[in-house]
Short mmCIF file of C-alpha atoms in Angstrom, two decimals:
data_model
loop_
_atom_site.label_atom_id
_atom_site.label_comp_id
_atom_site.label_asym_id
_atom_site.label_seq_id
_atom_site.Cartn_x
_atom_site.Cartn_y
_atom_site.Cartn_z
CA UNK A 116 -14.32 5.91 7.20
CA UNK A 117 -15.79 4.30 10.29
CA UNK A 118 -12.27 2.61 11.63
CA UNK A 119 -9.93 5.73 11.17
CA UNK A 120 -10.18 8.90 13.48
CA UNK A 121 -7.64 11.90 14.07
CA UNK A 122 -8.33 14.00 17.18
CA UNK A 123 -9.05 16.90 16.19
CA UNK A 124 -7.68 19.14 18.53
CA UNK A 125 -4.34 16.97 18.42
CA UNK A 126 -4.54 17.51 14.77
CA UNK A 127 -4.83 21.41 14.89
CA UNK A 128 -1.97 21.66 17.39
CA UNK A 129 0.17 19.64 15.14
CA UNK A 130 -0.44 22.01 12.46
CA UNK A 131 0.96 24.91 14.58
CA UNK A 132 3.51 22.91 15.30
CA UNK A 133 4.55 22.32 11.50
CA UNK A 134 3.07 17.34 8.95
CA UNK A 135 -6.11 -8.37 -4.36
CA UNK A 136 -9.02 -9.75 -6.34
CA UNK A 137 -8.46 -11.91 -9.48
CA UNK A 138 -9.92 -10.56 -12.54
CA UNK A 139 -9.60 -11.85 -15.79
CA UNK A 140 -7.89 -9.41 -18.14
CA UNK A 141 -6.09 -5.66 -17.30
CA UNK A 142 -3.59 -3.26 -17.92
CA UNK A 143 0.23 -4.10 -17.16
CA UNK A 144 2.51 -2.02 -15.12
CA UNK A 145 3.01 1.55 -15.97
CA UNK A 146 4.91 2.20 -18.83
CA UNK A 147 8.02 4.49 -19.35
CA UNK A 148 5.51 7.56 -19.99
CA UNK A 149 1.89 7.89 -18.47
CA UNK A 150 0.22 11.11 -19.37
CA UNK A 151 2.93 12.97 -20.39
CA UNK A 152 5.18 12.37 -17.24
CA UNK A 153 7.92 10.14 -17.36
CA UNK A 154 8.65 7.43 -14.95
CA UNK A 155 12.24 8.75 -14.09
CA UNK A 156 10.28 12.03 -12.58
CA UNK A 157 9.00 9.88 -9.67
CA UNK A 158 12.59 8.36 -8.40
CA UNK A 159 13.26 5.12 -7.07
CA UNK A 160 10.88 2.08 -6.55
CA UNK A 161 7.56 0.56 -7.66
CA UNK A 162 5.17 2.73 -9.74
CA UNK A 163 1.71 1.74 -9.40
CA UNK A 164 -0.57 -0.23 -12.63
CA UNK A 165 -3.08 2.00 -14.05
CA UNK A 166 -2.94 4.86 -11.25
CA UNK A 167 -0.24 8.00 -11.73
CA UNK A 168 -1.23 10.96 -10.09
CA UNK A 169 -3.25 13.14 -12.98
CA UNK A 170 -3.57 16.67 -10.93
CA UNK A 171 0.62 17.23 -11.31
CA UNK A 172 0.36 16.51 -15.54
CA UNK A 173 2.19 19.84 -16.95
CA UNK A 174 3.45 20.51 -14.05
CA UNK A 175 7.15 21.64 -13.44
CA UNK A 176 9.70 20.27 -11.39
CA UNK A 177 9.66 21.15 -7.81
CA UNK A 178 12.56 23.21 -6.54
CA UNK A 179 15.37 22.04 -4.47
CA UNK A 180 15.58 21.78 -0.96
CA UNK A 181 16.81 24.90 0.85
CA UNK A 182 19.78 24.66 3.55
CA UNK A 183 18.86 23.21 6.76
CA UNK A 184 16.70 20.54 7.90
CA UNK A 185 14.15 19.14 5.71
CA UNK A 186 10.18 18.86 7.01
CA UNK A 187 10.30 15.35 6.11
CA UNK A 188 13.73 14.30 7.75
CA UNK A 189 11.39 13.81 10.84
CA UNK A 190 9.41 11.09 9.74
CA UNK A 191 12.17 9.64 7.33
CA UNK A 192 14.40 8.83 10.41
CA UNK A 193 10.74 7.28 11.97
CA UNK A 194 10.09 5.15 9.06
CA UNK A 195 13.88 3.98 8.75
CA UNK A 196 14.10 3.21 12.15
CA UNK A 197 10.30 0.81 11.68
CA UNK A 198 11.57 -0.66 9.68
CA UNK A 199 14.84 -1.93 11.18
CA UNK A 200 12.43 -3.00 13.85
CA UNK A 201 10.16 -4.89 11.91
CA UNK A 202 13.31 -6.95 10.50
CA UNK A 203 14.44 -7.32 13.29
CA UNK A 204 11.63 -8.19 15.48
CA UNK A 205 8.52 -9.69 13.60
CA UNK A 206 9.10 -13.13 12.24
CA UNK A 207 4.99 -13.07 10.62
CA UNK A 208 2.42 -11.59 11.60
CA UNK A 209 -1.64 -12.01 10.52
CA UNK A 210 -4.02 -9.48 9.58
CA UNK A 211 -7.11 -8.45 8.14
CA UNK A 212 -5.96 -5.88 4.94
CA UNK A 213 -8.99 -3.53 3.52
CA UNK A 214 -7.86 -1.89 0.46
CA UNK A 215 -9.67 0.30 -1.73
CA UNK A 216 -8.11 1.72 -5.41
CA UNK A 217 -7.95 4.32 -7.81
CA UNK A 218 -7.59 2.64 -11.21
CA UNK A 219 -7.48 4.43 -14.72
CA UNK A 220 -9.70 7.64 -13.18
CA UNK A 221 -11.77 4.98 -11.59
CA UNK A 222 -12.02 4.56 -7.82
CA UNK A 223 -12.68 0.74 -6.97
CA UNK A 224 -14.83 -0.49 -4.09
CA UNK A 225 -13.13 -1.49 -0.61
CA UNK A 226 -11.98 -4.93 -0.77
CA UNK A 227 -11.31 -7.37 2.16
CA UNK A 228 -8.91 -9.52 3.04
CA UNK A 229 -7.67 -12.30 5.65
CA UNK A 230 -3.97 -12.33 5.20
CA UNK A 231 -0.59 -14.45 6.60
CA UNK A 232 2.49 -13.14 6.20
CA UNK A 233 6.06 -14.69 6.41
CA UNK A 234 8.76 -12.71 6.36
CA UNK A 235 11.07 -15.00 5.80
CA UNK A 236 11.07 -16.63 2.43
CA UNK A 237 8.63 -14.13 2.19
CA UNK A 238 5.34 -15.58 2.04
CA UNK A 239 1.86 -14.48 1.58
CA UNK A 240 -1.63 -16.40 1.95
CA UNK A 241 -4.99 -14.57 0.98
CA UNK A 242 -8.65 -15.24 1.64
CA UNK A 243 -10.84 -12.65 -0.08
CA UNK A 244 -13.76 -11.67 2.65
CA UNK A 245 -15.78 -9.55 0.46
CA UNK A 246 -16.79 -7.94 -1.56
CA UNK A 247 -19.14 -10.98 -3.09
CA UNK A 248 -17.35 -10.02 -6.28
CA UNK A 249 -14.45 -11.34 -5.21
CA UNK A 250 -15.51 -13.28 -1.85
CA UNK A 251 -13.60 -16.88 -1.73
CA UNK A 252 -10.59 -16.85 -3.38
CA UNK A 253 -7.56 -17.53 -2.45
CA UNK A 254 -3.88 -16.32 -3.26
CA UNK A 255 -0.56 -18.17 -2.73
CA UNK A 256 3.17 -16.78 -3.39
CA UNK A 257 6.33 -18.48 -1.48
CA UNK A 258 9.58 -16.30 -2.70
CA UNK A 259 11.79 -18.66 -4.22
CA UNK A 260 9.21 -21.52 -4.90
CA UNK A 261 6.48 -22.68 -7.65
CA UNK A 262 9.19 -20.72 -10.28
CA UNK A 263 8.39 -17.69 -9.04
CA UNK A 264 4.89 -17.73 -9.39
CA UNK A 265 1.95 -17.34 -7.21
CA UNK A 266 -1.48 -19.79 -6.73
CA UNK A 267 -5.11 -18.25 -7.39
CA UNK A 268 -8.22 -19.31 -7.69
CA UNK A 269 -11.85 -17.38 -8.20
CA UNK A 270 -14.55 -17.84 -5.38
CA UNK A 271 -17.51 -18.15 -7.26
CA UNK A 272 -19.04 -18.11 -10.80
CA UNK A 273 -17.44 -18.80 -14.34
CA UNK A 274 -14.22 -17.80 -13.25
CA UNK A 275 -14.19 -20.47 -10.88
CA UNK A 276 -14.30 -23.08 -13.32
CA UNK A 277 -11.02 -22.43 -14.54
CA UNK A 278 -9.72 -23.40 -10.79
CA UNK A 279 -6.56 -22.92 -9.52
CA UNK A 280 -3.82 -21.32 -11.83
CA UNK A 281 -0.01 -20.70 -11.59
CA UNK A 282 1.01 -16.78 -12.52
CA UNK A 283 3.99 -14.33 -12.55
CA UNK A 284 2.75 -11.90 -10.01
CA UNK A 285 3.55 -9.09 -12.30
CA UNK A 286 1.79 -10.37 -14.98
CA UNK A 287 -1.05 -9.24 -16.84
CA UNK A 288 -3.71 -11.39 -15.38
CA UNK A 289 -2.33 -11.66 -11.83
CA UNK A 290 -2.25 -7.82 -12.28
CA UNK A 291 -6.06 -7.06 -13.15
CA UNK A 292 -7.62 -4.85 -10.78
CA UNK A 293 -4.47 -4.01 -8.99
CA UNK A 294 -1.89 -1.36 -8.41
CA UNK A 295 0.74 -3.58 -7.00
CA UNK A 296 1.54 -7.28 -7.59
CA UNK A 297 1.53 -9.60 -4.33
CA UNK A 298 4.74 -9.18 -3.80
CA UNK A 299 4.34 -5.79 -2.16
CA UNK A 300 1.91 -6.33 0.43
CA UNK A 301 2.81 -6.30 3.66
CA UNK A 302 3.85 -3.76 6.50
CA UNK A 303 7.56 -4.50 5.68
CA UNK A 304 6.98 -3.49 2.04
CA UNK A 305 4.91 -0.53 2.87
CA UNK A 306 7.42 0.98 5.27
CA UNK A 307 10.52 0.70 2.61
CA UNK A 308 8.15 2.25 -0.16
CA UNK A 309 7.57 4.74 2.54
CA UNK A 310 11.51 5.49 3.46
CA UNK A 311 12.37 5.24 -0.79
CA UNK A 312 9.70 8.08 -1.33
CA UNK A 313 10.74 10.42 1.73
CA UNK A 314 14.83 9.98 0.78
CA UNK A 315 13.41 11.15 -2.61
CA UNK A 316 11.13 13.69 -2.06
CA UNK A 317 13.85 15.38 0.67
CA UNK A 318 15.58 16.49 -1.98
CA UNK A 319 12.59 18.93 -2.98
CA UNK A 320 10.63 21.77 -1.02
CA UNK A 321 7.08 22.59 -1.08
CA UNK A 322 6.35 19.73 1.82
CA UNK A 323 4.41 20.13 4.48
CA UNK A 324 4.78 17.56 7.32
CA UNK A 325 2.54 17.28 10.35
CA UNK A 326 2.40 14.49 13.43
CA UNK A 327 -0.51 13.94 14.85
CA UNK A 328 -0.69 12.25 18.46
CA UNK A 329 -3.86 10.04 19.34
CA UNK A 330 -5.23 8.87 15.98
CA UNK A 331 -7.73 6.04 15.85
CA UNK A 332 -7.63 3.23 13.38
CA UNK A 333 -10.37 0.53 14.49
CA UNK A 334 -9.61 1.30 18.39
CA UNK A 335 -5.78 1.07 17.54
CA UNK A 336 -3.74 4.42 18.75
CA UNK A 337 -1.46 5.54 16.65
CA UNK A 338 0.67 8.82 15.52
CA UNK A 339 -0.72 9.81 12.14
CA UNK A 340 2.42 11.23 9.83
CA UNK A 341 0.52 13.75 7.21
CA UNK A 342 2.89 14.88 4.38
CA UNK A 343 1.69 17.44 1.81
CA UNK A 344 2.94 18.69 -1.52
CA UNK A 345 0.45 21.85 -1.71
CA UNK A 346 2.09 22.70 -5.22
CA UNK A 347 1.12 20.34 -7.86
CA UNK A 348 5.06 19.23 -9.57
CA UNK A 349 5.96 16.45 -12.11
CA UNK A 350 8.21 14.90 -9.35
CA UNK A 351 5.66 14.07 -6.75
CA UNK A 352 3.59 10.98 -6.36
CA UNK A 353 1.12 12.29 -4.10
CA UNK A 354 -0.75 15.34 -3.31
CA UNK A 355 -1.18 14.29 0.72
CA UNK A 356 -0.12 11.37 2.46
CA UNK A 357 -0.76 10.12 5.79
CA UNK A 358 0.25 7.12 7.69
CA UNK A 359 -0.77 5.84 10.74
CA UNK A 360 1.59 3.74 12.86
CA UNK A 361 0.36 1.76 15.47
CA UNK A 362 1.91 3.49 19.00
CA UNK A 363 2.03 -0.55 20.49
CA UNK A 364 3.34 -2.56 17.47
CA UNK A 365 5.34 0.20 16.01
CA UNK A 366 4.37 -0.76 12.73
CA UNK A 367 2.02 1.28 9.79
CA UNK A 368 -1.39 -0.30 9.70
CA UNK A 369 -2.44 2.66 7.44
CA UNK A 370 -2.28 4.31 4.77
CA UNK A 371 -3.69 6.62 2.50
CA UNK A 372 -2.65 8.75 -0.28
CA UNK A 373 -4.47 11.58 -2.75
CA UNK A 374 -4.07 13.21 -5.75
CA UNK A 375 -4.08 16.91 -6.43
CA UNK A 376 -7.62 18.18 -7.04
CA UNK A 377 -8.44 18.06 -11.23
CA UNK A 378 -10.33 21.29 -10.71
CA UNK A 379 -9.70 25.11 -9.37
CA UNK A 380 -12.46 24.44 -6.56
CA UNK A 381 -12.34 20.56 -6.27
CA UNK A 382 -11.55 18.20 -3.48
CA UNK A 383 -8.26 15.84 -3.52
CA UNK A 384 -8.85 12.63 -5.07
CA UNK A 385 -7.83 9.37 -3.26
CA UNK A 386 -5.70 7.08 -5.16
CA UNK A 387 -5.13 4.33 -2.58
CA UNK A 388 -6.26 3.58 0.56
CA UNK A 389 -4.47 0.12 2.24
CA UNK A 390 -5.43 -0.47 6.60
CA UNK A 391 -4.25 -3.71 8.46
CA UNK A 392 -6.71 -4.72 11.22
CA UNK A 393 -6.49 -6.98 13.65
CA UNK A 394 -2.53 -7.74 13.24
CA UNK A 395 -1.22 -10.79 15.28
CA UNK A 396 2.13 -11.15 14.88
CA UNK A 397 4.82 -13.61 15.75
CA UNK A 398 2.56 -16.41 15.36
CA UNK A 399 5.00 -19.28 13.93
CA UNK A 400 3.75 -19.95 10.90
CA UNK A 401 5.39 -22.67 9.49
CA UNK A 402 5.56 -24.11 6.16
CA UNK A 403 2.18 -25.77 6.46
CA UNK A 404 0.62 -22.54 6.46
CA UNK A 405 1.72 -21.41 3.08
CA UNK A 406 1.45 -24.80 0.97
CA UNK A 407 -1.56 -25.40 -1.20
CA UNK A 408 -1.94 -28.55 -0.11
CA UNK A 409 -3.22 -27.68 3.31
CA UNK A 410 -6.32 -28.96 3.74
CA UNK A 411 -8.27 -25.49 5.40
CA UNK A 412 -7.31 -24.09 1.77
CA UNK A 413 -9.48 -24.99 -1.54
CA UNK A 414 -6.72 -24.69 -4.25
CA UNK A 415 -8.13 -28.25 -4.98
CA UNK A 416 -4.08 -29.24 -5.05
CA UNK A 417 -3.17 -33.18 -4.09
#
């Protein structure tokens, strides 16, 4: 991808060293068993809609950490420590999100977003870029407002016509064509997925964790964290992992994860890919900036 680059020679010595849109009708969240694997295998926290790893199916259970110091204690401690600093220091921040998802064996196209973020009440405001698919609309949530619902509206075309409508975030509609409800975007919500899935997969071996100084992600520097699971196991959610955090803001504004390849000779598959450009934060966003009413929004609300 054009925005994300790893030195190469940074990356080698590391390894000596050790690493929305709105559609109409979908899927709900996973249920308690997805291709033979049970949702207990995976540990705490959020499993993705419509998108378990499929290269791990029949797989055992990974063995148990050996004495000493796990690979991933590392970057656990890094993560944990983000994310005290992003409660502690970011208020909101803005951002342009490009996400692109893997989606019952299918890999969607990127999708782009202008986003504001509150953190708190926790509050989100979308803008869908592109593509034209889903270009224009427009997605509202304020924790602890509307009855726990979020806004939407379509851009263009029939869907449109319907204008703006009030849904559970985890429902089935607001859930079409994603892998996580709007209540999990965000840096803050990527970093404590992050910390829930190293404290669980600590307790395993067979990981491989590498740092990599001097990455690129659109001109941004950051220290790419690559964790890898060579052995496909039942317990896993990912094949390879890597984040990128941001060496000014501290913060992940990447990341990227793959499955295990489905064949002998094949390639890993990408399940999700989620990037943050262009992140402003501490902006003071007030409550003006999250109300439908606001007159720069078209949820057509008086």
């Amino acid at each position: 991808m054009a925005w994300v680059r790893c030195n190469s020679r940074s990356m080698a010595q590391g390894r000596n060293r050790s690493r929305l849109g709105i559609v109409l009708l979908a899927a709900f969240l996973a249920p308690a068993v997805v291709q033979g694997q049970q949702v207990s295998d995976f540990g705490p926290g959020l499993l993705p809609n419509g998108g378990l790893p499929r290269g791990n199916i029949g797989s055992p259970a990974a063995p148990a950490a050996t004495v000493g110091v796990n690979p991933l204690q590392p970057a656990l401690e890094l993560a944990e420590r983000g994310l005290a600093g992003i409660q502690t220091s970011i208020s909101d921040y803005s951002a342009t999100v490009v996400k692109r998802e893997r989606i019952d064996g299918k890999l969607g196209e990127h999708e782009y977003m202008f986003a504001k973020i509150r953190q708190k009440p926790f509050s989100v405001y979308l803008s869908f870029l592109g593509p034209d698919s889903v270009k224009g609309q427009e997605v509202l949530f304020v924790d602890g407002r509307n009855d726990g619902n979020m806004m939407a509206h379509a851009g263009s075309g029939v869907r449109a016509l319907v204008g703006t409508v009030s849904l559970k975030p985890q429902s089935m509609l607001a859930m079409a064509g994603q892998r996580y409800p709007v209540t999990e975007l965000g840096v803050e919500n990527l970093t404590k997925r992050l910390v829930e899935v190293a404290r669980h997969d600590s307790q395993f071996g067979e990981c491989e964790v590498n740092f990599y100084p001097n990455a690129k992600v659109n001109g941004r520097v950051c220290t790419c964290i690559q964790v890898t699971h060579p052995v496909p196991r039942k317990n896993f959610r990912f094949h390879l992992a890597r984040v990128f955090i941001d060496d000014e803001l501290t913060v992940p504004i990447r990341y990227e994860s793959y499955d295990w390849p489905l064949e002998a000779a094949g390639q890993p598959q990408l399940m999700e890919e989620y990037t943050y450009m262009n992140v402003k934060i501490n902006n003071g966003f007030t409550d003006a900036d999250f109300d439908p009413k606001n007159t720069a929004y078209k949820f057509g609300v008086k």
